[in-house]
Coordinates of C-alpha atoms and ligand atoms in Angstrom, one line a residue:
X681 CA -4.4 8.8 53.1
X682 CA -3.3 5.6 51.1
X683 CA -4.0 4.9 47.8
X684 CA -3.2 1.8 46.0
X685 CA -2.7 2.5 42.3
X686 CA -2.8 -0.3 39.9
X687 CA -1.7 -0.7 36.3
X688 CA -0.8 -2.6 34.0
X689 CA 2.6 -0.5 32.7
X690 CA 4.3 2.1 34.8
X691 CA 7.5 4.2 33.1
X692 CA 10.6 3.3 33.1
X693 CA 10.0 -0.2 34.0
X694 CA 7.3 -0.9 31.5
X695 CA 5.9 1.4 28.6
X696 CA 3.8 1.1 25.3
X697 CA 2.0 4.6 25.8
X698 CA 1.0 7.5 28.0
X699 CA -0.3 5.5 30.4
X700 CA 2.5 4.3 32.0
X701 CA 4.0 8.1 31.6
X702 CA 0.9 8.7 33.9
X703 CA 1.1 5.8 36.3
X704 CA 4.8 6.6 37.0
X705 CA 4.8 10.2 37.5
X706 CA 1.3 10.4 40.0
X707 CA 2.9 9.0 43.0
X708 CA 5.6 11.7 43.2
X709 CA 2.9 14.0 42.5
X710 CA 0.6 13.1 45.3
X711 CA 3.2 12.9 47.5
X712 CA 2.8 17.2 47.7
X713 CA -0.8 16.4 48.9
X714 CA -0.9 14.1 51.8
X715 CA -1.3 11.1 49.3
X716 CA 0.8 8.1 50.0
X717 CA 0.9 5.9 46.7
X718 CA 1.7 2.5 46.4
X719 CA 1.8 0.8 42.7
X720 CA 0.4 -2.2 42.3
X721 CA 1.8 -3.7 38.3
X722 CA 2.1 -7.3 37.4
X723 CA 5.7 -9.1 38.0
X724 CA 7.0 -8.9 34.1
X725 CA 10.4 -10.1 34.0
X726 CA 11.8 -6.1 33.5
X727 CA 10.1 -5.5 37.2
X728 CA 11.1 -8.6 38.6
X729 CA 14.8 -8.1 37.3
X730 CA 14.1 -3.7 38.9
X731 CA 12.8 -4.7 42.1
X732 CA 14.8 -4.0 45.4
X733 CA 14.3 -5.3 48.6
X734 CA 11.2 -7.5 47.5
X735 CA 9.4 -9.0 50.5
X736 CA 6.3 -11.5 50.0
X737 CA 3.6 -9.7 51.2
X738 CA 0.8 -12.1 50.3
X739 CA 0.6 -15.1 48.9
X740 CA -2.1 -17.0 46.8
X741 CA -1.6 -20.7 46.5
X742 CA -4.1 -20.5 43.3
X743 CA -4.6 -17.7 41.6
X744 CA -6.1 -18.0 38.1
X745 CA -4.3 -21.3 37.4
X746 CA -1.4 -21.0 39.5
X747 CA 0.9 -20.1 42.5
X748 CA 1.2 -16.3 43.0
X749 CA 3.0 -13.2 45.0
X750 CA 2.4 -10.2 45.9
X751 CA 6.2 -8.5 46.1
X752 CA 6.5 -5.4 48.2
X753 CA 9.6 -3.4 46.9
X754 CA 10.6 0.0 45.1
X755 CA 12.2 0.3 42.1
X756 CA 13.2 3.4 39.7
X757 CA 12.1 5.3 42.8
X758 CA 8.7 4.2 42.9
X759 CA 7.1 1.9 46.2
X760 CA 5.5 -1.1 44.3
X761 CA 3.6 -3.9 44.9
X762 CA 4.6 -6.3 42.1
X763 CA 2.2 -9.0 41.2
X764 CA 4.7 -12.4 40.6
X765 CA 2.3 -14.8 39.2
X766 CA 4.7 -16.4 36.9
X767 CA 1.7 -18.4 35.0
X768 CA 0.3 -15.1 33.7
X769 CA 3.1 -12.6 33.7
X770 CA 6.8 -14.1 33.0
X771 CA 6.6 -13.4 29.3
X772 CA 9.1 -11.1 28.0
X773 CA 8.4 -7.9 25.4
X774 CA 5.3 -6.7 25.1
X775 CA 3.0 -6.7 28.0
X776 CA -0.3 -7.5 26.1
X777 CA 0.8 -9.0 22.9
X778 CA 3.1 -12.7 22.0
X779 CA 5.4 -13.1 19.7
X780 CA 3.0 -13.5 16.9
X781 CA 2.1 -9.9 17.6
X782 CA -1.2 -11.0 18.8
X783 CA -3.0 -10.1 22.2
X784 CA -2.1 -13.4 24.3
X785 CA -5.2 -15.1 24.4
X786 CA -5.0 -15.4 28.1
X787 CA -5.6 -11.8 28.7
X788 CA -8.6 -12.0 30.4
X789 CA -7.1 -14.3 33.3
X790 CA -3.9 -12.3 33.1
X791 CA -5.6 -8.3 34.1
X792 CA -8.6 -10.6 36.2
X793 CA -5.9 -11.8 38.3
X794 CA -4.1 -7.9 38.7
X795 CA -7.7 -6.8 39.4
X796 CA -8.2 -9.7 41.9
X797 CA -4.9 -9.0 43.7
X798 CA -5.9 -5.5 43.5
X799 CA -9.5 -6.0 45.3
X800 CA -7.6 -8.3 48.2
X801 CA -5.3 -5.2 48.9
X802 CA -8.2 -2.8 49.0
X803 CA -10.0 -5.0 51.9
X804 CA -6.6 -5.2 53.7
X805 CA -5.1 -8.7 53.2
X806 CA -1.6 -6.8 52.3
X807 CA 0.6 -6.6 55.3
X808 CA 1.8 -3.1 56.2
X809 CA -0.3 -1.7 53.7
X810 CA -4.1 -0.9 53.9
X811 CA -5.5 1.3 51.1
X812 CA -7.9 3.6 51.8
X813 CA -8.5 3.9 47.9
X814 CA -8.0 1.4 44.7
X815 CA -7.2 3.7 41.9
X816 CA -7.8 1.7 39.0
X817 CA -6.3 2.6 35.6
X818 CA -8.1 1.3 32.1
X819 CA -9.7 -1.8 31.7
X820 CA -6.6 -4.2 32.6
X821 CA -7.5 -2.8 36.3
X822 CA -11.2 -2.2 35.6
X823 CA -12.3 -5.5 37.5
X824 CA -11.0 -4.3 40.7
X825 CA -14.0 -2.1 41.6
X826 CA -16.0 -5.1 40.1
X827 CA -14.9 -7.1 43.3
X828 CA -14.6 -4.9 45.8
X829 CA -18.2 -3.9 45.8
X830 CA -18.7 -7.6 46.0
X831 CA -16.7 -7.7 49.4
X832 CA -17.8 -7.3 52.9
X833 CA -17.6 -3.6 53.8
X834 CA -15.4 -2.1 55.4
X835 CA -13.0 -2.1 52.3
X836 CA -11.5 0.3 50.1
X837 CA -13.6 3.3 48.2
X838 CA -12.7 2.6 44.4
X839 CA -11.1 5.1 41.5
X840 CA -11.5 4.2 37.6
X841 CA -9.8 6.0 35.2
X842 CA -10.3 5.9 31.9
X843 CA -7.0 7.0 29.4
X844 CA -9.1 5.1 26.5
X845 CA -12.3 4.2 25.6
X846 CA -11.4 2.6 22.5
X847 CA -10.0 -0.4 24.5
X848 CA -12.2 -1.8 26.8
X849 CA -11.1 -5.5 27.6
X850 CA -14.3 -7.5 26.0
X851 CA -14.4 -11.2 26.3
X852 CA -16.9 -14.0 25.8
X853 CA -19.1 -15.0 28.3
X854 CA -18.0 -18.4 28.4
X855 CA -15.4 -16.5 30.9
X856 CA -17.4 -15.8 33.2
X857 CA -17.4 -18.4 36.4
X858 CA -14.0 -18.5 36.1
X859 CA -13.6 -14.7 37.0
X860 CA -15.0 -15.7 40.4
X861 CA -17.2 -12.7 40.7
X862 CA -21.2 -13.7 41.6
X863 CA -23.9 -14.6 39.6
X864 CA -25.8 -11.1 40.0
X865 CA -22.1 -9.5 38.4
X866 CA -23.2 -10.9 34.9
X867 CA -26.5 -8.4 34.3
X868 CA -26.8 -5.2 32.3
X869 CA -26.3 -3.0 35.5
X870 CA -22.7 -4.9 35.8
X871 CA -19.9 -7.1 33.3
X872 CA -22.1 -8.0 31.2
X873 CA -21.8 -6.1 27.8
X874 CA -23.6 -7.1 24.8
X875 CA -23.7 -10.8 26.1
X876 CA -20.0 -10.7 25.9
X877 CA -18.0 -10.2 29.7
X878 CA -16.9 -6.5 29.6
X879 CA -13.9 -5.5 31.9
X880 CA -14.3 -1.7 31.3
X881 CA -18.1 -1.7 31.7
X882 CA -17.8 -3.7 34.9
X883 CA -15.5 -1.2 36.2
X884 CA -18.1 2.0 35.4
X885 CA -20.4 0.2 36.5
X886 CA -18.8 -0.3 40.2
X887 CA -16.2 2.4 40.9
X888 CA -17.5 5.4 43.4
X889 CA -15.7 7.6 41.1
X890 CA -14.6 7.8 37.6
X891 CA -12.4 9.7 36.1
X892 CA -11.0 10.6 32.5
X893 CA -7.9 12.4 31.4
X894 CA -9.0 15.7 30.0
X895 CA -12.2 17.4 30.6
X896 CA -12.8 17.8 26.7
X897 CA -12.6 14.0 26.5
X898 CA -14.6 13.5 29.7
X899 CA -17.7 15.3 27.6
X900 CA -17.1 13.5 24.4
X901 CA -17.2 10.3 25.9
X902 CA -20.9 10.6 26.5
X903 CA -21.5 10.7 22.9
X904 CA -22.5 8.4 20.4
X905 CA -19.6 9.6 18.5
X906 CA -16.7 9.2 20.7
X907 CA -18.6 6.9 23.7
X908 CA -17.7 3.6 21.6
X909 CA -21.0 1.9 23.1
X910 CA -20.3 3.3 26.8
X911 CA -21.9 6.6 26.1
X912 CA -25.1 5.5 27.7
X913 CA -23.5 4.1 31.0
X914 CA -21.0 7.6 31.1
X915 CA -24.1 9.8 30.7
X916 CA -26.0 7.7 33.4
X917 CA -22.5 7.9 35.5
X918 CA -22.7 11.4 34.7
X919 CA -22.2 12.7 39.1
X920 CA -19.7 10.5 39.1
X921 CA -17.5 11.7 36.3
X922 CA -14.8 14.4 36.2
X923 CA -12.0 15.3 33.3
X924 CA -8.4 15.8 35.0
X925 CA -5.9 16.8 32.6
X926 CA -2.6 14.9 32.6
X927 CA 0.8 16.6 33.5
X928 CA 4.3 15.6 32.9
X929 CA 7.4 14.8 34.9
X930 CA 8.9 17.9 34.3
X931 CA 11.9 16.7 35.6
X932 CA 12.2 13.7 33.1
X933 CA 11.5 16.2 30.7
X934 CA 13.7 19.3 31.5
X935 CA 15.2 20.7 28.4
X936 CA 17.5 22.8 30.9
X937 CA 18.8 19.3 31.7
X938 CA 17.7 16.7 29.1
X939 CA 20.6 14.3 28.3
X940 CA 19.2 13.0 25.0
X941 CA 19.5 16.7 23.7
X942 CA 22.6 17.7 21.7
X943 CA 22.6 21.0 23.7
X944 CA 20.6 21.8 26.6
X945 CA 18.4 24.9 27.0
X946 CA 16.5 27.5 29.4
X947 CA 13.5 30.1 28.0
X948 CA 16.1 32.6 27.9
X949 CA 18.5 31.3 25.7
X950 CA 16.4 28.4 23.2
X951 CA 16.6 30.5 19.8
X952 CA 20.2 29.9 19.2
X953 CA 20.7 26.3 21.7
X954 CA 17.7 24.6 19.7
X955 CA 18.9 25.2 16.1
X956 CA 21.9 22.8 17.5
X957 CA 19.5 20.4 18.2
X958 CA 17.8 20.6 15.1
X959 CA 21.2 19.8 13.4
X960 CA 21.4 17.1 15.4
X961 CA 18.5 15.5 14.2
X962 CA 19.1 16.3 10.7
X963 CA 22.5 14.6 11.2
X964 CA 21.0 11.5 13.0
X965 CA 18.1 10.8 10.3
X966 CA 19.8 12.2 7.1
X967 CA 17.8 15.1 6.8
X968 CA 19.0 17.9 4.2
X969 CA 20.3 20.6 6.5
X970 CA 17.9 23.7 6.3
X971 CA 16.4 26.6 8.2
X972 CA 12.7 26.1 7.2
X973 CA 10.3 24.5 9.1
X974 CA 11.1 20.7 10.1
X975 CA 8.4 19.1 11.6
X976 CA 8.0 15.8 13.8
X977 CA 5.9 13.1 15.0
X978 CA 6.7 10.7 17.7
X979 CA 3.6 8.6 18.1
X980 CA 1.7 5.0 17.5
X981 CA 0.8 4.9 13.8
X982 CA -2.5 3.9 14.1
X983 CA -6.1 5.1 13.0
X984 CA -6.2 7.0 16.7
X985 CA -3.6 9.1 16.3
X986 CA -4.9 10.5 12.7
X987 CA -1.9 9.1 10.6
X988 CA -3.5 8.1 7.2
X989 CA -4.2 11.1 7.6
X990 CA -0.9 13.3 7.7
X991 CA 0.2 9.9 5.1
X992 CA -2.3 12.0 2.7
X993 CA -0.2 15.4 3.3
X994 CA 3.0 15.1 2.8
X995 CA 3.2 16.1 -1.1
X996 CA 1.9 19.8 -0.1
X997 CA 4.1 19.8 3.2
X998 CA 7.3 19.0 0.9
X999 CA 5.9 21.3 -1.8
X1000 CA 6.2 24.3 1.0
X1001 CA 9.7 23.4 1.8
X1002 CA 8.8 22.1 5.1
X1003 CA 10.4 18.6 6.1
X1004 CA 9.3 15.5 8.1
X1005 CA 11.2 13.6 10.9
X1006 CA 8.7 11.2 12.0
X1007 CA 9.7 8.5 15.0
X1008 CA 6.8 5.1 15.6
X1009 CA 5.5 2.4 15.2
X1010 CA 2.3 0.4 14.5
X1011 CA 0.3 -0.5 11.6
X1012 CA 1.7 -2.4 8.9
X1013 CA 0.2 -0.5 6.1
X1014 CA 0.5 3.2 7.7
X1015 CA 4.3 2.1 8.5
X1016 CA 4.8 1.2 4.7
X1017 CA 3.1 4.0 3.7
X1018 CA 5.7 6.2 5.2
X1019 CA 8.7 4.2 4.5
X1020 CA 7.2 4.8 1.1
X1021 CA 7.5 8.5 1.5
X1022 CA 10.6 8.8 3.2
X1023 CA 12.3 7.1 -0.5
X1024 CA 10.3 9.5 -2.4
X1025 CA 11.7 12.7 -0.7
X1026 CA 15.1 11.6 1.0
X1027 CA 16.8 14.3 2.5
X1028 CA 12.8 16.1 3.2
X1029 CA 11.0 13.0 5.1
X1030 CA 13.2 11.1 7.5
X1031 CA 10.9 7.8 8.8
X1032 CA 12.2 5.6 12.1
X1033 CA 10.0 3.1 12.3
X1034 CA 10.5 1.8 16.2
X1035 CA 10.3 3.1 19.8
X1036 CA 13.3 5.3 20.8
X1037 CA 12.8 7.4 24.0
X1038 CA 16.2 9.0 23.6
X1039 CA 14.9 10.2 19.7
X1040 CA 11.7 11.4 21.1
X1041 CA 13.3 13.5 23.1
X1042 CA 16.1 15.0 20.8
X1043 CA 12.8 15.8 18.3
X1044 CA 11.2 17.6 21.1
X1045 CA 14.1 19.7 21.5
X1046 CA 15.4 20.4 17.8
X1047 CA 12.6 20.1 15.8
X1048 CA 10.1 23.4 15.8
X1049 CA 6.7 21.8 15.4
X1050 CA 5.5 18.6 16.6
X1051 CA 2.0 17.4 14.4
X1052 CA -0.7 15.7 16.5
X1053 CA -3.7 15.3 13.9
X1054 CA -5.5 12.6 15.8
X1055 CA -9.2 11.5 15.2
X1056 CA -9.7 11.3 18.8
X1057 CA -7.5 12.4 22.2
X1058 CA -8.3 11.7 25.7
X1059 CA -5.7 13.9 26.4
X1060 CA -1.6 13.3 24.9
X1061 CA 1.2 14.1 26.4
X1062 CA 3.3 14.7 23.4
X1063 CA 1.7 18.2 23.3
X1064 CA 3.1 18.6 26.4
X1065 CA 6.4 18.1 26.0
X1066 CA 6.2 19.7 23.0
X1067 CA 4.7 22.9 24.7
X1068 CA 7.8 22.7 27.5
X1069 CA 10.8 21.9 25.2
X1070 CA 9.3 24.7 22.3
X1071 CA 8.4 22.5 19.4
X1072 CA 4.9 24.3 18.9
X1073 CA 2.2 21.3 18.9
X1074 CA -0.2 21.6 15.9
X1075 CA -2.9 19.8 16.4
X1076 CA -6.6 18.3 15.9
X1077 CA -9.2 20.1 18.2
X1078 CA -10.1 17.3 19.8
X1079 CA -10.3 15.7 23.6
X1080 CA -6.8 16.9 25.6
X1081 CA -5.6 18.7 22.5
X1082 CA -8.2 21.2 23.3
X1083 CA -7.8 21.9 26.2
X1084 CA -4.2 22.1 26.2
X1085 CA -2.8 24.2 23.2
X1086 CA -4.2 27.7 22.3
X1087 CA -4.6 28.1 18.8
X1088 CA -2.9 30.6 17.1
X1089 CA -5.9 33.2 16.4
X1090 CA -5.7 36.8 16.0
X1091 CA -6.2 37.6 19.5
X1092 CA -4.2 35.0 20.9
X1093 CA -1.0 36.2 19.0
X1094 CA -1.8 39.9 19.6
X1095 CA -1.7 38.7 23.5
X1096 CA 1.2 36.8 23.0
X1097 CA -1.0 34.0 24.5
X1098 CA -1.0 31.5 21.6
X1099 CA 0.8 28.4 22.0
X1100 CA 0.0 26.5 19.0
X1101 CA -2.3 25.7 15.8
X1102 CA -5.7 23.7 16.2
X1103 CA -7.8 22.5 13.5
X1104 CA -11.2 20.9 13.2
X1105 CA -12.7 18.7 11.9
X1106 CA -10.2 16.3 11.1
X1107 CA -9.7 15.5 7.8
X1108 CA -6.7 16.2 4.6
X1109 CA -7.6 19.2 4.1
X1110 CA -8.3 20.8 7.5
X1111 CA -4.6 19.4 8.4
X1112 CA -3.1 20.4 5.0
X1113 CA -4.4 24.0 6.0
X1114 CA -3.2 23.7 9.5
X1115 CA 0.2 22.8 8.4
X1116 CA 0.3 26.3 5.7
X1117 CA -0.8 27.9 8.8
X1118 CA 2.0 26.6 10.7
X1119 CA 4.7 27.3 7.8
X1120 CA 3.1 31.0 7.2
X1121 CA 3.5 31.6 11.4
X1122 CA 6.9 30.1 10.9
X1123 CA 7.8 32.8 8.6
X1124 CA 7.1 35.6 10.8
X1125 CA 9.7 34.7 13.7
X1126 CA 8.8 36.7 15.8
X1127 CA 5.6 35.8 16.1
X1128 CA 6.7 32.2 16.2
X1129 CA 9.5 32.5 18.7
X1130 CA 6.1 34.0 21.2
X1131 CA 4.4 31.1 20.5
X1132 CA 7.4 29.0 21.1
X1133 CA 8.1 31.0 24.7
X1134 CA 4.3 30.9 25.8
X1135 CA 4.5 27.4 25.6
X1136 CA 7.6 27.3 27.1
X1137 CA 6.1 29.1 29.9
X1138 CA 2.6 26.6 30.2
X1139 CA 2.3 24.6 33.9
X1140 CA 2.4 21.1 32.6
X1141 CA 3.3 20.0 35.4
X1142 CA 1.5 17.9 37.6
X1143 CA 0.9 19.9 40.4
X1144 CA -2.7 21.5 39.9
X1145 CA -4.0 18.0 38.6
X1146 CA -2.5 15.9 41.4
X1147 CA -4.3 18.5 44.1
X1148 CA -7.7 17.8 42.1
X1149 CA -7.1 13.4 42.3
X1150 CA -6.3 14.2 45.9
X1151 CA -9.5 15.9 46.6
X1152 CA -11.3 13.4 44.6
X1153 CA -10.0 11.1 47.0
X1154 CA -10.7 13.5 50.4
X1155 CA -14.4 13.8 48.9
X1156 CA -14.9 9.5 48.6
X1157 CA -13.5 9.2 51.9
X1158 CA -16.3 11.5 53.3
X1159 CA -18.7 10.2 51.1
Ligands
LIG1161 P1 -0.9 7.2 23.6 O1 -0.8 6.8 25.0 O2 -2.3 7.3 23.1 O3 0.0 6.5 22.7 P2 0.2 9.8 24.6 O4 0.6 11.0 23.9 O5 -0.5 9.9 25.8 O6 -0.5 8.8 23.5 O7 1.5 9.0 25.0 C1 2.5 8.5 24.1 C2 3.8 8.3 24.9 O8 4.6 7.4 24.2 C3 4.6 9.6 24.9 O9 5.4 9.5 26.1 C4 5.4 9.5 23.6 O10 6.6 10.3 23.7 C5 5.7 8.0 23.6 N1 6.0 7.4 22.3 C6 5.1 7.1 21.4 N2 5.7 6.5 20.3 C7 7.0 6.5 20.6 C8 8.1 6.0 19.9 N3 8.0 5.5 18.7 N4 9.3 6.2 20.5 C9 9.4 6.7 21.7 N5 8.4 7.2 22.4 C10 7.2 7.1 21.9
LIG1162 C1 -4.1 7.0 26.4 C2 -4.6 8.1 25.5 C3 -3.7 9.3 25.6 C4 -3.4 9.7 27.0 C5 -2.8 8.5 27.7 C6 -2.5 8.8 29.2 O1 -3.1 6.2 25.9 O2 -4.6 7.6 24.2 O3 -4.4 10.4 25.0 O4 -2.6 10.8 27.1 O5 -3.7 7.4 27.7 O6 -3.6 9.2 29.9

């Protein structure tokens, strides 16, 4: 079975959040179950500079405004299929935003054209390659389903997966005949969204199968509350919808052999190994050195992830003699507001305000609770690598968080089953009160130190989820 996955960032050539975590890590994953995957990304220069052995594959002597490639080659391990339109995609930093900060306003030609590429792959115009399934990821891929189901059949079954609905790739109409797709595309039943063009919508509207990242998340999204104006659609869609949960590569993130760690660790010996670590970060961020609870966030500061928030908590977390090492990057205002903090307690709240994959590592590993209060979570992965490295997630019951961290209730600790602290709904005070309930589980170490080895002891891997994609996949082919 061939799959063709396409995205628009894959770890470690290109990464501004969990979805390139997930892009990167599925291929090895499927590889268990009788999946061959191919990536298809677009040509940034980081990819093009990565790529070995790259062979021209296909070539397009127009493609949105320009000559274009399609480069067969691996690189960090992974068998890719690298888009080289240099028109649309050699523009260094950011994938989606310029200098100014600001989404390039040629976005809509840019992820058309990795759709388009996409859709010519999934009818076979790739040599050596012919998928028999177009896994699309998010709405920078979302178009491919769009025009495959506008090609002559036989051609590729199609996959859409959603890692969030709050971006959905929505563009004026005026776009439209330039996208190439056929007059019938732009009705209600297809791109058309609101009388804007909607990339996202198109591709719900045209996959055989979608999918989301958690199954908590894959429910919520047919509300009015979390659908963001798909709701409708998803709960129409409903037979074709399923929640997989994301894993992790647990061998990127091993803390038995983690180099960003000051000292590396196993379940048996992590008491003792991790306080090293948590020196280490004190040393690194100028924290005062202490044995109470440190705490630590390594996320996107942005309305999401729940951050004004934790902004409004940090008086009472200080005031319990917990402290704050917090790694991201994001708003202006949320990142000011916690520069802001860190001055007002130095030594209690240490702030980095940037993207350090070596740091978010050497938190995992030293510090003993990772805070996730977000307002909405198709599924995180920083819970998971909190759960495998020991740094006990507490966190907003909500989408993947749910379904991935048991709370800390009576009977979960009397089973030693508990893995974490959940709280609901979000809000100050529900996370003010979830971070006393961390500090008071804290004080009891040994209940702490269970928590701390049940999580230890969670499959995050991806091995259950990559057997459910790959049966996803066996069922469209017999479909
Ligand atoms: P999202 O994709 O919504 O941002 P996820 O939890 O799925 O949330 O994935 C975020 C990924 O990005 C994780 O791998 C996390 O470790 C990483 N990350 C987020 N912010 C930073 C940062 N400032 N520095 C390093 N890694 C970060
Ligand atoms: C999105 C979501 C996050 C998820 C990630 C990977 O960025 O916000 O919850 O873990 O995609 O699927």
């Amino acid at each position: 079975m061939k799959i063709l996955a396409v995205a628009s960032e894959v770890f470690p050539l290109v990464k501004t959040g969990g979805l390139a975590d997930v892009a990167g890590a599925l291929p090895a994953a499927l590889k268990h179950h009788g999946a061959e995957m191919r990536v298809m990304m677009p040509a940034y220069p980081k990819v093009m500079a990565a790529l070995e052995d790259a062979k021209p594959v296909h070539r397009y002597e127009d493609l949105f405004g320009g000559p274009a490639r399609l480069l067969a080659g691996t690189a960090a391990g992974l068998d890719l299929l690298a888009l080289d339109a240099p028109h649309l995609f050699d523009r260094s930093g950011n994938p989606y935003t310029g200098p100014d900060g600001k989404d390039w306003p040629d976005n809509w030609m840019r992820f058309a054209a990795l759709s388009r590429a996409a859709a010519d792959a999934g009818r076979g115009t790739v040599k050596d390659f012919a998928p028999d399934i177009v896994h699309a990821h998010d709405w920078q891929a979302a178009l491919a389903p769009a025009y495959l189901h506008f090609t002559p059949q036989p051609a590729a079954k199609t996959v859409l997966t959603v890692h969030n609905i709050a971006f959905q790739g929505q563009f004026s109409a005026s776009i439209f005949p330039a996208l190439g797709l056929p007059e019938a595309a732009f009705s209600i039943g297809g791109v058309e969204y609101y009388g804007d063009v909607g990339f996202l919508k198109g591709g719900l509207n045209y996959a055989d199968a979608i999918t989301t990242v958690s199954p908590s998340y894959s429910e919520e999204i047919r509300t009015p509350d979390y659908g963001m104006g798909l709701d409708g659609l998803l709960r129409a869609r409903r037979d074709a919808l399923t929640g997989i949960v994301n894993g992790i590569d647990t061998d990127i993130w091993n803390p038995a052999s983690d180099a960003h760690l000051a000292l590396s660790y196993v379940p048996r010996n992590f008491v003792q190994r991790r306080l090293a670590n948590k020196r280490a970060v004190e040393e690194r961020l100028g924290l005062e050195q202490s044995d109470g609870l440190l705490f630590c966030v390594v996320s996107r500061l942005t309305w999401q992830k729940g951050m004004d928030i934790l902004a409004q908590c940090l008086d009472g977390l200080v005031a319990q003699g917990a402290r704050l090492a917090l790694l991201g990057s994001g708003d202006a205002a949320l990142e000011n507001d916690f520069r802001e903090a860190a001055e007002k307690y130095p030594g209690r709240i240490a702030v980095k305000i940037g993207y350090d994959e070596g740091l978010s590592h050497l938190l995992q590993g030293g510090a003993d609770a990772i805070l996730i209060p977000s307002r909405f979570e198709p599924c995180g992965l920083t819970q998971l690598y909190g759960l495998r490295y020991g740094c006990v997630p507490v966190v907003s019951r909500v989408g993947g968080l749910a379904d991935t961290v048991v709370d800390a209730n009576e009977a979960a600790l009397d089973q030693e089953s508990a893995t974490g602290v959940q709280f609901a709904p979000v809000d100050a005070s529900t996370l003010a009160r979830a971070i006393e309930r961390a500090t008071r589980l804290y004080a009891d170490r040994k209940a702490w130190n269970s928590m701390q080895k049940a999580g230890m002891k969670t499959d995050v891997s991806w091995e259950k989820s990559a057997a459910r994609y790959a049966q996803l996949y066996q069922k469209l082919l017999q479909s």
